């Protein structure tokens, strides 16, 4: 997949970028977060605040230090999003960076496609449920008519085009009473 890059030089700036994109109806598929960032909030707090805005973002957490345990970072992600982050230590190559970006964006795209299919299935299911209700209603109506025809006496009536039709006496009486 192709992707556009946005750069933030601080955690606060990253949060603002996410807010601006969300306001436009756009989402970031993935972000790279350094645990230690100069000035302001660190990468851990940045991820935490961004996940409060958009829990579906995938995160690459990079660090040269071990002051944050992987279990602490994992705790930021709810149980259904435990696979939404990768953790690796510096230094890393540009190839690792590029492949990580590709993997995260591809995973995000798949997740969005799956969500769209689930929504489509839910809509189709709802339509089928409505159709089933309509058919049950029509079937009940048919059963009522079958009961009427079965228990009514038979008579003869002539239709508009002159054909002779057998009709239940009950129905014929209704028809003749309205003439």
Short mmCIF file of C-alpha atoms in Angstrom, two decimals:
data_model
loop_
_atom_site.label_atom_id
_atom_site.label_comp_id
_atom_site.label_asym_id
_atom_site.label_seq_id
_atom_site.Cartn_x
_atom_site.Cartn_y
_atom_site.Cartn_z
CA UNK A 1 0.00 0.00 0.00
CA UNK A 2 0.98 3.60 -0.39
CA UNK A 3 0.83 6.05 2.46
CA UNK A 4 1.40 9.68 3.28
CA UNK A 5 3.79 10.69 6.02
CA UNK A 6 3.19 13.32 8.67
CA UNK A 7 5.93 14.40 11.04
CA UNK A 8 5.54 15.62 14.59
CA UNK A 9 8.53 16.80 16.61
CA UNK A 10 6.83 16.36 19.99
CA UNK A 11 4.13 14.30 21.63
CA UNK A 12 1.86 17.32 21.89
CA UNK A 13 2.26 18.03 18.17
CA UNK A 14 1.48 14.38 17.34
CA UNK A 15 -1.73 14.57 19.38
CA UNK A 16 -2.74 17.77 17.60
CA UNK A 17 -2.09 16.17 14.20
CA UNK A 18 -4.36 13.26 15.12
CA UNK A 19 -7.08 15.63 16.36
CA UNK A 20 -6.91 17.69 13.15
CA UNK A 21 -7.16 14.61 10.92
CA UNK A 22 -10.02 13.14 12.92
CA UNK A 23 -11.88 16.47 12.65
CA UNK A 24 -11.60 16.09 8.84
CA UNK A 25 -12.87 12.52 9.05
CA UNK A 26 -9.43 11.02 8.39
CA UNK A 27 -7.50 8.51 10.45
CA UNK A 28 -3.84 7.71 10.82
CA UNK A 29 -3.22 4.05 10.12
CA UNK A 30 0.02 3.92 12.11
CA UNK A 31 2.50 5.95 14.04
CA UNK A 32 6.09 5.60 15.19
CA UNK A 33 6.67 6.63 18.76
CA UNK A 34 9.97 7.06 20.51
CA UNK A 35 9.54 6.39 24.21
CA UNK A 36 11.97 9.15 25.14
CA UNK A 37 11.28 12.40 23.38
CA UNK A 38 12.89 15.72 24.22
CA UNK A 39 10.72 18.21 26.12
CA UNK A 40 7.02 17.80 26.79
CA UNK A 41 5.33 14.44 27.18
CA UNK A 42 7.11 11.18 26.40
CA UNK A 43 6.15 8.56 23.83
CA UNK A 44 4.25 6.47 26.37
CA UNK A 45 1.95 9.37 27.30
CA UNK A 46 1.64 10.36 23.63
CA UNK A 47 0.45 6.88 22.70
CA UNK A 48 -1.93 6.85 25.65
CA UNK A 49 -3.56 10.14 24.63
CA UNK A 50 -3.70 9.22 20.94
CA UNK A 51 -5.36 5.89 21.74
CA UNK A 52 -8.02 7.82 23.69
CA UNK A 53 -8.75 9.66 20.44
CA UNK A 54 -8.48 6.69 18.07
CA UNK A 55 -8.03 3.20 19.46
CA UNK A 56 -7.57 1.70 16.00
CA UNK A 57 -4.19 3.25 15.26
CA UNK A 58 -1.27 0.83 14.99
CA UNK A 59 1.88 1.85 16.86
CA UNK A 60 5.55 1.13 16.38
CA UNK A 61 7.25 1.78 19.69
CA UNK A 62 10.98 2.41 19.39
CA UNK A 63 13.51 3.03 22.10
CA UNK A 64 17.19 2.75 22.91
CA UNK A 65 16.42 2.43 26.60
CA UNK A 66 14.67 -0.04 28.86
CA UNK A 67 12.96 2.39 31.22
CA UNK A 68 9.52 1.23 30.02
CA UNK A 69 8.71 -2.46 30.05
CA UNK A 70 6.87 -4.00 27.13
CA UNK A 71 4.15 -5.05 29.57
CA UNK A 72 3.58 -1.38 30.48
CA UNK A 73 3.21 -0.45 26.83
CA UNK A 74 0.95 -3.45 26.18
CA UNK A 75 -1.32 -2.26 29.00
CA UNK A 76 -2.18 0.80 26.90
CA UNK A 77 -3.96 -1.43 24.38
CA UNK A 78 -7.26 -3.05 25.28
CA UNK A 79 -7.68 -6.81 24.95
CA UNK A 80 -8.97 -6.62 21.38
CA UNK A 81 -6.06 -4.44 20.25
CA UNK A 82 -3.06 -6.26 21.72
CA UNK A 83 -1.75 -6.83 18.20
CA UNK A 84 -1.80 -3.12 17.38
CA UNK A 85 1.77 -2.41 18.41
CA UNK A 86 5.28 -3.50 17.62
CA UNK A 87 8.23 -2.89 19.92
CA UNK A 88 11.82 -2.67 18.80
CA UNK A 89 15.04 -1.23 20.04
CA UNK A 90 17.31 1.28 18.39
CA UNK A 91 19.38 1.24 16.35
CA UNK A 92 17.38 -0.08 13.43
CA UNK A 93 17.90 0.10 9.71
CA UNK A 94 15.85 2.06 7.21
CA UNK A 95 14.72 -1.26 5.72
CA UNK A 96 13.30 -2.31 9.12
CA UNK A 97 11.56 1.06 9.37
CA UNK A 98 10.09 0.77 5.89
CA UNK A 99 8.94 -2.83 6.38
CA UNK A 100 7.38 -1.98 9.75
CA UNK A 101 5.47 0.92 8.19
CA UNK A 102 4.29 -1.34 5.37
CA UNK A 103 3.18 -4.07 7.79
CA UNK A 104 1.33 -1.68 10.10
CA UNK A 105 -0.47 0.14 7.30
CA UNK A 106 -1.41 -3.18 5.66
CA UNK A 107 -2.76 -4.49 8.97
CA UNK A 108 -4.79 -1.29 9.47
CA UNK A 109 -6.18 -1.54 5.91
CA UNK A 110 -7.19 -5.18 6.46
CA UNK A 111 -8.88 -4.27 9.74
CA UNK A 112 -10.86 -1.49 8.02
CA UNK A 113 -11.86 -3.84 5.20
CA UNK A 114 -12.97 -6.48 7.71
CA UNK A 115 -15.01 -3.89 9.61
CA UNK A 116 -16.71 -2.81 6.36
CA UNK A 117 -17.55 -6.45 5.55
CA UNK A 118 -18.93 -6.99 9.05
CA UNK A 119 -21.12 -3.90 8.67
CA UNK A 120 -22.29 -5.14 5.28
CA UNK A 121 -23.15 -8.56 6.75
CA UNK A 122 -25.01 -6.92 9.63
CA UNK A 123 -27.09 -4.85 7.18
CA UNK A 124 -27.83 -7.93 5.06
CA UNK A 125 -28.78 -9.86 8.19
CA UNK A 126 -31.17 -7.11 9.26
CA UNK A 127 -32.77 -7.09 5.80
CA UNK A 128 -33.20 -10.86 5.96
CA UNK A 129 -34.75 -10.64 9.42
CA UNK A 130 -37.26 -8.10 8.10
CA UNK A 131 -38.03 -10.32 5.13
CA UNK A 132 -38.53 -13.32 7.43
CA UNK A 133 -40.95 -11.27 9.57
CA UNK A 134 -42.88 -10.24 6.45
CA UNK A 135 -43.06 -13.84 5.24
CA UNK A 136 -44.24 -15.05 8.65
CA UNK A 137 -46.91 -12.35 8.61
CA UNK A 138 -47.97 -13.35 5.08
CA UNK A 139 -48.00 -17.01 6.09
CA UNK A 140 -50.20 -16.25 9.10
CA UNK A 141 -52.53 -14.26 6.85
CA UNK A 142 -52.67 -17.17 4.40
CA UNK A 143 -53.49 -19.59 7.24
CA UNK A 144 -56.37 -17.34 8.30
CA UNK A 145 -57.77 -17.35 4.75
CA UNK A 146 -57.32 -21.11 4.52
CA UNK A 147 -59.31 -21.45 7.74
CA UNK A 148 -62.08 -19.20 6.38
CA UNK A 149 -62.27 -21.14 3.09
CA UNK A 150 -62.17 -24.49 4.87
CA UNK A 151 -65.01 -23.69 7.29
CA UNK A 152 -67.24 -21.53 5.10
CA UNK A 153 -70.09 -22.85 2.95
CA UNK A 154 -69.56 -22.70 -0.80
CA UNK A 155 -71.65 -20.62 -3.17
CA UNK A 156 -71.33 -19.46 -6.76
CA UNK A 157 -70.54 -15.95 -7.89
CA UNK A 158 -69.93 -14.42 -11.28
CA UNK A 159 -66.89 -12.26 -11.77
CA UNK A 160 -66.75 -9.07 -13.81
CA UNK A 161 -65.50 -10.91 -16.89
CA UNK A 162 -68.43 -13.35 -16.72
CA UNK A 163 -66.58 -16.42 -15.41
CA UNK A 164 -68.29 -18.45 -12.73
CA UNK A 165 -66.21 -18.79 -9.59
CA UNK A 166 -66.90 -20.77 -6.43
CA UNK A 167 -66.65 -18.51 -3.40
CA UNK A 168 -67.19 -19.12 0.26
CA UNK A 169 -70.68 -18.07 1.26
CA UNK A 170 -69.23 -15.84 3.94
CA UNK A 171 -67.10 -14.01 1.41
CA UNK A 172 -69.95 -13.84 -1.09
CA UNK A 173 -72.25 -12.33 1.52
CA UNK A 174 -69.66 -9.68 2.27
CA UNK A 175 -69.37 -8.90 -1.42
CA UNK A 176 -73.13 -8.80 -2.07
CA UNK A 177 -73.72 -6.71 1.04
CA UNK A 178 -71.48 -3.97 -0.29
CA UNK A 179 -73.10 -3.76 -3.75
#
